[in-house]
Amino acid sequence: MGRKRLITDSYPVVKRREGPAGHSKGELAPELGEETQPLSVSVDEAALELLRQFDLAWQYGPCTGITRLQRWHRAEQLGLEPPPEVREVLQTHPGDPRFQCSLWHFYPL
């Protein structure tokens, strides 16, 4: 009688390569609050991220069917205290739909 066959007998042994420099198996993942993106993020990308966060913030009301600036003004009129940085970004890019339209603008309702 031979040895009992294992599932691993069906597959060849493959040696794993070492990961990228500075990365080892015992290394911990970065904390949630730590910055994982390079510091060379452009100003436009940072502004667009600010606007995305504004779109996803439920406390300022729904964002479908209106522009970001209209939503900002509505939130201000309702006393919801929207971030003034959002208004500044929107006023610096008046004709650019990437900045003026919400995340959900291109999705059909």
GROMACS .gro file of N, CA, C and O in nm:
model
  436
    1MET      N    1   0.082  -0.117   0.000
    1MET     CA    2   0.000   0.000   0.000
    1MET      C    3   0.087   0.124   0.000
    1MET      O    4   0.184   0.132   0.072
    2GLY      N    5   0.047   0.222  -0.079
    2GLY     CA    6   0.125   0.344  -0.089
    2GLY      C    7   0.078   0.451   0.009
    2GLY      O    8  -0.012   0.429   0.090
    3ARG      N    9   0.142   0.559  -0.003
    3ARG     CA   10   0.108   0.672   0.085
    3ARG      C   11  -0.024   0.731   0.041
    3ARG      O   12  -0.060   0.730  -0.076
    4LYS      N   13  -0.098   0.789   0.136
    4LYS     CA   14  -0.226   0.851   0.109
    4LYS      C   15  -0.203   0.978   0.027
    4LYS      O   16  -0.117   1.057   0.059
    5ARG      N   17  -0.280   0.995  -0.081
    5ARG     CA   18  -0.263   1.112  -0.167
    5ARG      C   19  -0.327   1.235  -0.103
    5ARG      O   20  -0.433   1.229  -0.047
    6LEU      N   21  -0.260   1.348  -0.120
    6LEU     CA   22  -0.309   1.475  -0.071
    6LEU      C   23  -0.347   1.563  -0.189
    6LEU      O   24  -0.297   1.545  -0.300
    7ILE      N   25  -0.432   1.660  -0.165
    7ILE     CA   26  -0.472   1.752  -0.272
    7ILE      C   27  -0.351   1.829  -0.325
    7ILE      O   28  -0.344   1.861  -0.443
    8THR      N   29  -0.256   1.856  -0.239
    8THR     CA   30  -0.138   1.932  -0.282
    8THR      C   31  -0.047   1.851  -0.373
    8THR      O   32   0.040   1.907  -0.438
    9ASP      N   33  -0.066   1.722  -0.381
    9ASP     CA   34   0.014   1.639  -0.472
    9ASP      C   35  -0.018   1.668  -0.618
    9ASP      O   36   0.062   1.643  -0.706
   10SER      N   37  -0.135   1.724  -0.645
   10SER     CA   38  -0.178   1.751  -0.782
   10SER      C   39  -0.116   1.877  -0.841
   10SER      O   40  -0.122   1.898  -0.961
   11TYR      N   41  -0.061   1.961  -0.756
   11TYR     CA   42  -0.009   2.089  -0.802
   11TYR      C   43   0.141   2.097  -0.778
   11TYR      O   44   0.190   2.050  -0.676
   12PRO      N   45   0.214   2.155  -0.874
   12PRO     CA   46   0.358   2.167  -0.855
   12PRO      C   47   0.391   2.268  -0.745
   12PRO      O   48   0.315   2.361  -0.719
   13VAL      N   49   0.505   2.248  -0.683
   13VAL     CA   50   0.551   2.341  -0.580
   13VAL      C   51   0.606   2.465  -0.649
   13VAL      O   52   0.687   2.456  -0.739
   14VAL      N   53   0.558   2.580  -0.608
   14VAL     CA   54   0.601   2.706  -0.667
   14VAL      C   55   0.660   2.790  -0.555
   14VAL      O   56   0.597   2.812  -0.453
   15LYS      N   57   0.783   2.832  -0.577
   15LYS     CA   58   0.846   2.919  -0.478
   15LYS      C   59   0.797   3.060  -0.500
   15LYS      O   60   0.792   3.109  -0.611
   16ARG      N   61   0.762   3.126  -0.392
   16ARG     CA   62   0.715   3.263  -0.402
   16ARG      C   63   0.833   3.358  -0.407
   16ARG      O   64   0.931   3.341  -0.337
   17ARG      N   65   0.816   3.459  -0.494
   17ARG     CA   66   0.919   3.561  -0.501
   17ARG      C   67   0.901   3.658  -0.386
   17ARG      O   68   0.792   3.672  -0.332
   18GLU      N   69   1.008   3.727  -0.354
   18GLU     CA   70   1.000   3.830  -0.252
   18GLU      C   71   0.916   3.946  -0.306
   18GLU      O   72   0.917   3.975  -0.424
   19GLY      N   73   0.846   4.013  -0.218
   19GLY     CA   74   0.763   4.128  -0.256
   19GLY      C   75   0.848   4.247  -0.290
   19GLY      O   76   0.971   4.240  -0.296
   20PRO      N   77   0.785   4.362  -0.312
   20PRO     CA   78   0.860   4.483  -0.342
   20PRO      C   79   0.953   4.521  -0.227
   20PRO      O   80   0.932   4.480  -0.114
   21ALA      N   81   1.054   4.597  -0.260
   21ALA     CA   82   1.151   4.636  -0.158
   21ALA      C   83   1.081   4.707  -0.043
   21ALA      O   84   0.994   4.791  -0.063
   22GLY      N   85   1.118   4.673   0.079
   22GLY     CA   86   1.060   4.736   0.195
   22GLY      C   87   0.929   4.673   0.239
   22GLY      O   88   0.867   4.717   0.332
   23HIS      N   89   0.885   4.569   0.171
   23HIS     CA   90   0.760   4.504   0.208
   23HIS      C   91   0.791   4.360   0.247
   23HIS      O   92   0.847   4.284   0.170
   24SER      N   93   0.755   4.324   0.364
   24SER     CA   94   0.777   4.187   0.408
   24SER      C   95   0.649   4.131   0.465
   24SER      O   96   0.553   4.202   0.492
   25LYS      N   97   0.647   4.001   0.485
   25LYS     CA   98   0.528   3.934   0.534
   25LYS      C   99   0.487   3.985   0.671
   25LYS      O  100   0.369   4.000   0.701
   26GLY      N  101   0.582   4.013   0.757
   26GLY     CA  102   0.552   4.054   0.892
   26GLY      C  103   0.514   4.200   0.905
   26GLY      O  104   0.477   4.247   1.012
   27GLU      N  105   0.516   4.274   0.796
   27GLU     CA  106   0.487   4.417   0.800
   27GLU      C  107   0.337   4.439   0.817
   27GLU      O  108   0.256   4.374   0.755
   28LEU      N  109   0.300   4.533   0.904
   28LEU     CA  110   0.160   4.562   0.928
   28LEU      C  111   0.104   4.651   0.817
   28LEU      O  112   0.176   4.730   0.758
   29ALA      N  113  -0.025   4.639   0.794
   29ALA     CA  114  -0.092   4.726   0.696
   29ALA      C  115  -0.099   4.866   0.753
   29ALA      O  116  -0.102   4.884   0.875
   30PRO      N  117  -0.102   4.968   0.667
   30PRO     CA  118  -0.111   5.104   0.718
   30PRO      C  119  -0.242   5.126   0.792
   30PRO      O  120  -0.345   5.067   0.759
   31GLU      N  121  -0.240   5.212   0.891
   31GLU     CA  122  -0.361   5.244   0.967
   31GLU      C  123  -0.458   5.319   0.876
   31GLU      O  124  -0.419   5.381   0.778
   32LEU      N  125  -0.584   5.316   0.911
   32LEU     CA  126  -0.686   5.382   0.828
   32LEU      C  127  -0.662   5.531   0.816
   32LEU      O  128  -0.687   5.590   0.713
   33GLY      N  129  -0.614   5.595   0.919
   33GLY     CA  130  -0.594   5.739   0.916
   33GLY      C  131  -0.468   5.781   0.844
   33GLY      O  132  -0.451   5.897   0.812
   34GLU      N  133  -0.378   5.687   0.817
   34GLU     CA  134  -0.251   5.723   0.753
   34GLU      C  135  -0.271   5.751   0.605
   34GLU      O  136  -0.354   5.691   0.539
   35GLU      N  137  -0.190   5.841   0.555
   35GLU     CA  138  -0.195   5.877   0.414
   35GLU      C  139  -0.121   5.770   0.334
   35GLU      O  140  -0.005   5.742   0.358
   36THR      N  141  -0.191   5.708   0.237
   36THR     CA  142  -0.128   5.604   0.156
   36THR      C  143  -0.097   5.653   0.015
   36THR      O  144  -0.030   5.586  -0.059
   37GLN      N  145  -0.151   5.771  -0.023
   37GLN     CA  146  -0.125   5.823  -0.156
   37GLN      C  147   0.001   5.909  -0.152
   37GLN      O  148   0.038   5.963  -0.049
   38PRO      N  149   0.067   5.921  -0.266
   38PRO     CA  150   0.185   6.008  -0.268
   38PRO      C  151   0.144   6.152  -0.242
   38PRO      O  152   0.032   6.193  -0.268
   39LEU      N  153   0.238   6.229  -0.191
   39LEU     CA  154   0.210   6.367  -0.156
   39LEU      C  155   0.200   6.458  -0.277
   39LEU      O  156   0.166   6.574  -0.265
   40SER      N  157   0.229   6.406  -0.395
   40SER     CA  158   0.228   6.488  -0.516
   40SER      C  159   0.091   6.489  -0.584
   40SER      O  160   0.083   6.499  -0.705
   41VAL      N  161  -0.016   6.479  -0.507
   41VAL     CA  162  -0.151   6.483  -0.563
   41VAL      C  163  -0.177   6.626  -0.611
   41VAL      O  164  -0.150   6.722  -0.540
   42SER      N  165  -0.229   6.639  -0.730
   42SER     CA  166  -0.250   6.773  -0.786
   42SER      C  167  -0.362   6.845  -0.711
   42SER      O  168  -0.444   6.784  -0.644
   43VAL      N  169  -0.364   6.975  -0.726
   43VAL     CA  170  -0.465   7.057  -0.659
   43VAL      C  171  -0.604   7.021  -0.710
   43VAL      O  172  -0.699   7.012  -0.631
   44ASP      N  173  -0.618   6.998  -0.841
   44ASP     CA  174  -0.749   6.961  -0.896
   44ASP      C  175  -0.798   6.829  -0.839
   44ASP      O  176  -0.917   6.816  -0.808
   45GLU      N  177  -0.711   6.731  -0.825
   45GLU     CA  178  -0.752   6.603  -0.769
   45GLU      C  179  -0.797   6.618  -0.626
   45GLU      O  180  -0.895   6.557  -0.584
   46ALA      N  181  -0.727   6.701  -0.549
   46ALA     CA  182  -0.766   6.725  -0.410
   46ALA      C  183  -0.900   6.797  -0.404
   46ALA      O  184  -0.985   6.765  -0.320
   47ALA      N  185  -0.922   6.892  -0.494
   47ALA     CA  186  -1.049   6.964  -0.498
   47ALA      C  187  -1.163   6.872  -0.538
   47ALA      O  188  -1.272   6.876  -0.479
   48LEU      N  189  -1.139   6.785  -0.636
   48LEU     CA  190  -1.242   6.690  -0.678
   48LEU      C  191  -1.275   6.592  -0.566
   48LEU      O  192  -1.392   6.554  -0.549
   49GLU      N  193  -1.176   6.552  -0.490
   49GLU     CA  194  -1.201   6.463  -0.377
   49GLU      C  195  -1.285   6.534  -0.271
   49GLU      O  196  -1.376   6.474  -0.213
   50LEU      N  197  -1.259   6.660  -0.246
   50LEU     CA  198  -1.339   6.739  -0.152
   50LEU      C  199  -1.485   6.743  -0.199
   50LEU      O  200  -1.578   6.725  -0.119
   51LEU      N  201  -1.505   6.764  -0.329
   51LEU     CA  202  -1.641   6.769  -0.383
   51LEU      C  203  -1.709   6.633  -0.378
   51LEU      O  204  -1.830   6.625  -0.353
   52ARG      N  205  -1.634   6.525  -0.399
   52ARG     CA  206  -1.692   6.390  -0.387
   52ARG      C  207  -1.740   6.365  -0.245
   52ARG      O  208  -1.848   6.310  -0.223
   53GLN      N  209  -1.659   6.408  -0.148
   53GLN     CA  210  -1.698   6.392  -0.008
   53GLN      C  211  -1.823   6.474   0.022
   53GLN      O  212  -1.909   6.431   0.099
   54PHE      N  213  -1.833   6.592  -0.036
   54PHE     CA  214  -1.953   6.674  -0.020
   54PHE      C  215  -2.075   6.604  -0.079
   54PHE      O  216  -2.183   6.603  -0.019
   55ASP      N  217  -2.059   6.541  -0.197
   55ASP     CA  218  -2.170   6.467  -0.258
   55ASP      C  219  -2.216   6.352  -0.170
   55ASP      O  220  -2.335   6.321  -0.164
   56LEU      N  221  -2.124   6.287  -0.104
   56LEU     CA  222  -2.157   6.169  -0.023
   56LEU      C  223  -2.205   6.203   0.118
   56LEU      O  224  -2.248   6.115   0.191
   57ALA      N  225  -2.196   6.330   0.156
   57ALA     CA  226  -2.239   6.372   0.290
   57ALA      C  227  -2.390   6.389   0.291
   57ALA      O  228  -2.444   6.482   0.231
   58TRP      N  229  -2.460   6.301   0.357
   58TRP     CA  230  -2.606   6.301   0.357
   58TRP      C  231  -2.664   6.421   0.432
   58TRP      O  232  -2.777   6.459   0.408
   59GLN      N  233  -2.590   6.482   0.524
   59GLN     CA  234  -2.646   6.587   0.608
   59GLN      C  235  -2.680   6.715   0.532
   59GLN      O  236  -2.747   6.802   0.585
   60TYR      N  237  -2.634   6.728   0.406
   60TYR     CA  238  -2.664   6.846   0.326
   60TYR      C  239  -2.779   6.824   0.229
   60TYR      O  240  -2.806   6.906   0.144
   61GLY      N  241  -2.848   6.714   0.241
   61GLY     CA  242  -2.963   6.684   0.157
   61GLY      C  243  -2.924   6.611   0.030
   61GLY      O  244  -2.806   6.589   0.002
   62PRO      N  245  -3.025   6.574  -0.050
   62PRO     CA  246  -2.999   6.499  -0.174
   62PRO      C  247  -2.922   6.582  -0.276
   62PRO      O  248  -2.933   6.704  -0.278
   63CYS      N  249  -2.845   6.513  -0.360
   63CYS     CA  250  -2.763   6.585  -0.458
   63CYS      C  251  -2.800   6.551  -0.602
   63CYS      O  252  -2.735   6.600  -0.693
   64THR      N  253  -2.903   6.472  -0.623
   64THR     CA  254  -2.941   6.438  -0.759
   64THR      C  255  -3.034   6.544  -0.816
   64THR      O  256  -3.120   6.597  -0.747
   65GLY      N  257  -3.013   6.575  -0.942
   65GLY     CA  258  -3.100   6.669  -1.011
   65GLY      C  259  -3.061   6.815  -0.997
   65GLY      O  260  -3.125   6.900  -1.059
   66ILE      N  261  -2.960   6.847  -0.918
   66ILE     CA  262  -2.915   6.985  -0.902
   66ILE      C  263  -2.764   6.989  -0.907
   66ILE      O  264  -2.697   6.887  -0.889
   67THR      N  265  -2.709   7.107  -0.930
   67THR     CA  266  -2.564   7.120  -0.931
   67THR      C  267  -2.512   7.125  -0.787
   67THR      O  268  -2.589   7.144  -0.692
   68ARG      N  269  -2.384   7.110  -0.773
   68ARG     CA  270  -2.324   7.116  -0.641
   68ARG      C  271  -2.342   7.253  -0.577
   68ARG      O  272  -2.365   7.264  -0.457
   69LEU      N  273  -2.331   7.357  -0.658
   69LEU     CA  274  -2.346   7.492  -0.604
   69LEU      C  275  -2.490   7.517  -0.558
   69LEU      O  276  -2.512   7.577  -0.453
   70GLN      N  277  -2.588   7.468  -0.635
   70GLN     CA  278  -2.728   7.479  -0.593
   70GLN      C  279  -2.749   7.404  -0.461
   70GLN      O  280  -2.819   7.452  -0.373
   71ARG      N  281  -2.690   7.288  -0.449
   71ARG     CA  282  -2.703   7.210  -0.325
   71ARG      C  283  -2.637   7.284  -0.209
   71ARG      O  284  -2.688   7.286  -0.097
   72TRP      N  285  -2.521   7.344  -0.235
   72TRP     CA  286  -2.451   7.417  -0.130
   72TRP      C  287  -2.538   7.534  -0.082
   72TRP      O  288  -2.554   7.556   0.038
   73HIS      N  289  -2.596   7.611  -0.177
   73HIS     CA  290  -2.682   7.724  -0.140
   73HIS      C  291  -2.806   7.678  -0.064
   73HIS      O  292  -2.847   7.743   0.034
   74ARG      N  293  -2.867   7.569  -0.108
   74ARG     CA  294  -2.984   7.516  -0.038
   74ARG      C  295  -2.949   7.477   0.105
   74ARG      O  296  -3.021   7.509   0.200
   75ALA      N  297  -2.835   7.410   0.122
   75ALA     CA  298  -2.792   7.370   0.256
   75ALA      C  299  -2.765   7.492   0.343
   75ALA      O  300  -2.800   7.494   0.462
   76GLU      N  301  -2.709   7.595   0.284
   76GLU     CA  302  -2.682   7.718   0.361
   76GLU      C  303  -2.814   7.784   0.403
   76GLU      O  304  -2.828   7.829   0.518
   77GLN      N  305  -2.911   7.791   0.312
   77GLN     CA  306  -3.041   7.851   0.344
   77GLN      C  307  -3.114   7.774   0.453
   77GLN      O  308  -3.188   7.832   0.533
   78LEU      N  309  -3.092   7.643   0.458
   78LEU     CA  310  -3.156   7.560   0.559
   78LEU      C  311  -3.079   7.560   0.691
   78LEU      O  312  -3.118   7.492   0.786
   79GLY      N  313  -2.967   7.632   0.696
   79GLY     CA  314  -2.888   7.639   0.819
   79GLY      C  315  -2.806   7.515   0.847
   79GLY      O  316  -2.773   7.487   0.963
   80LEU      N  317  -2.770   7.440   0.744
   80LEU     CA  318  -2.696   7.315   0.762
   80LEU      C  319  -2.545   7.334   0.764
   80LEU      O  320  -2.470   7.238   0.780
   81GLU      N  321  -2.499   7.456   0.746
   81GLU     CA  322  -2.358   7.493   0.752
   81GLU      C  323  -2.269   7.407   0.662
   81GLU      O  324  -2.182   7.333   0.709
   82PRO      N  325  -2.288   7.416   0.529
   82PRO     CA  326  -2.199   7.342   0.438
   82PRO      C  327  -2.058   7.400   0.443
   82PRO      O  328  -2.039   7.517   0.476
   83PRO      N  329  -1.957   7.320   0.410
   83PRO     CA  330  -1.819   7.368   0.417
   83PRO      C  331  -1.793   7.483   0.321
   83PRO      O  332  -1.825   7.474   0.202
   84PRO      N  333  -1.736   7.593   0.368
   84PRO     CA  334  -1.707   7.706   0.278
   84PRO      C  335  -1.602   7.673   0.173
   84PRO      O  336  -1.600   7.734   0.066
   85GLU      N  337  -1.517   7.574   0.200
   85GLU     CA  338  -1.416   7.534   0.101
   85GLU      C  339  -1.481   7.483  -0.026
   85GLU      O  340  -1.430   7.501  -0.136
   86VAL      N  341  -1.596   7.415  -0.011
   86VAL     CA  342  -1.667   7.361  -0.128
   86VAL      C  343  -1.713   7.475  -0.218
   86VAL      O  344  -1.694   7.470  -0.339
   87ARG      N  345  -1.769   7.580  -0.159
   87ARG     CA  346  -1.815   7.694  -0.238
   87ARG      C  347  -1.697   7.761  -0.309
   87ARG      O  348  -1.708   7.801  -0.426
   88GLU      N  349  -1.584   7.774  -0.241
   88GLU     CA  350  -1.466   7.836  -0.302
   88GLU      C  351  -1.420   7.757  -0.424
   88GLU      O  352  -1.388   7.814  -0.527
   89VAL      N  353  -1.416   7.624  -0.410
   89VAL     CA  354  -1.373   7.539  -0.523
   89VAL      C  355  -1.472   7.554  -0.638
   89VAL      O  356  -1.432   7.566  -0.754
   90LEU      N  357  -1.600   7.553  -0.607
   90LEU     CA  358  -1.702   7.564  -0.712
   90LEU      C  359  -1.695   7.698  -0.784
   90LEU      O  360  -1.717   7.705  -0.905
   91GLN      N  361  -1.663   7.804  -0.712
   91GLN     CA  362  -1.655   7.936  -0.775
   91GLN      C  363  -1.528   7.954  -0.856
   91GLN      O  364  -1.524   8.036  -0.947
   92THR      N  365  -1.424   7.876  -0.828
   92THR     CA  366  -1.300   7.887  -0.906
   92THR      C  367  -1.307   7.807  -1.036
   92THR      O  368  -1.224   7.826  -1.123
   93HIS      N  369  -1.405   7.718  -1.051
   93HIS     CA  370  -1.423   7.637  -1.173
   93HIS      C  371  -1.567   7.649  -1.221
   93HIS      O  372  -1.642   7.551  -1.221
   94PRO      N  373  -1.610   7.768  -1.266
   94PRO     CA  374  -1.753   7.790  -1.296
   94PRO      C  375  -1.808   7.712  -1.415
   94PRO      O  376  -1.923   7.673  -1.414
   95GLY      N  377  -1.730   7.685  -1.517
   95GLY     CA  378  -1.785   7.619  -1.636
   95GLY      C  379  -1.747   7.474  -1.652
   95GLY      O  380  -1.786   7.411  -1.749
   96ASP      N  381  -1.675   7.419  -1.559
   96ASP     CA  382  -1.625   7.282  -1.571
   96ASP      C  383  -1.725   7.183  -1.512
   96ASP      O  384  -1.749   7.183  -1.391
   97PRO      N  385  -1.786   7.096  -1.594
   97PRO     CA  386  -1.885   7.002  -1.541
   97PRO      C  387  -1.826   6.900  -1.442
   97PRO      O  388  -1.898   6.848  -1.359
   98ARG      N  389  -1.695   6.876  -1.450
   98ARG     CA  390  -1.634   6.786  -1.352
   98ARG      C  391  -1.650   6.841  -1.210
   98ARG      O  392  -1.663   6.765  -1.115
   99PHE      N  393  -1.649   6.973  -1.199
   99PHE     CA  394  -1.660   7.037  -1.069
   99PHE      C  395  -1.805   7.072  -1.034
   99PHE      O  396  -1.844   7.065  -0.920
  100GLN      N  397  -1.884   7.110  -1.132
  100GLN     CA  398  -2.018   7.161  -1.105
  100GLN      C  399  -2.122   7.051  -1.084
  100GLN      O  400  -2.214   7.067  -1.005
  101CYS      N  401  -2.110   6.940  -1.154
  101CYS     CA  402  -2.209   6.833  -1.147
  101CYS      C  403  -2.173   6.732  -1.039
  101CYS      O  404  -2.056   6.703  -1.018
  102SER      N  405  -2.274   6.677  -0.975
  102SER     CA  406  -2.250   6.581  -0.867
  102SER      C  407  -2.201   6.446  -0.922
  102SER      O  408  -2.203   6.423  -1.043
  103LEU      N  409  -2.165   6.360  -0.832
  103LEU     CA  410  -2.120   6.226  -0.870
  103LEU      C  411  -2.225   6.151  -0.952
  103LEU      O  412  -2.192   6.071  -1.038
  104TRP      N  413  -2.351   6.175  -0.923
  104TRP     CA  414  -2.459   6.097  -0.981
  104TRP      C  415  -2.515   6.161  -1.107
  104TRP      O  416  -2.614   6.113  -1.162
  105HIS      N  417  -2.453   6.266  -1.157
  105HIS     CA  418  -2.505   6.339  -1.272
  105HIS      C  419  -2.517   6.252  -1.397
  105HIS      O  420  -2.614   6.264  -1.472
  106PHE      N  421  -2.422   6.165  -1.421
  106PHE     CA  422  -2.421   6.086  -1.545
  106PHE      C  423  -2.500   5.956  -1.534
  106PHE      O  424  -2.508   5.881  -1.629
  107TYR      N  425  -2.559   5.928  -1.418
  107TYR     CA  426  -2.640   5.808  -1.401
  107TYR      C  427  -2.786   5.842  -1.425
  107TYR      O  428  -2.836   5.941  -1.373
  108PRO      N  429  -2.857   5.761  -1.502
  108PRO     CA  430  -2.999   5.790  -1.526
  108PRO      C  431  -3.080   5.768  -1.399
  108PRO      O  432  -3.052   5.679  -1.321
  109LEU      N  433  -3.179   5.854  -1.380
  109LEU     CA  434  -3.266   5.842  -1.262
  109LEU      C  435  -3.380   5.749  -1.285
  109LEU      O  436  -3.430   5.727  -1.385
   0.00000   0.00000   0.00000
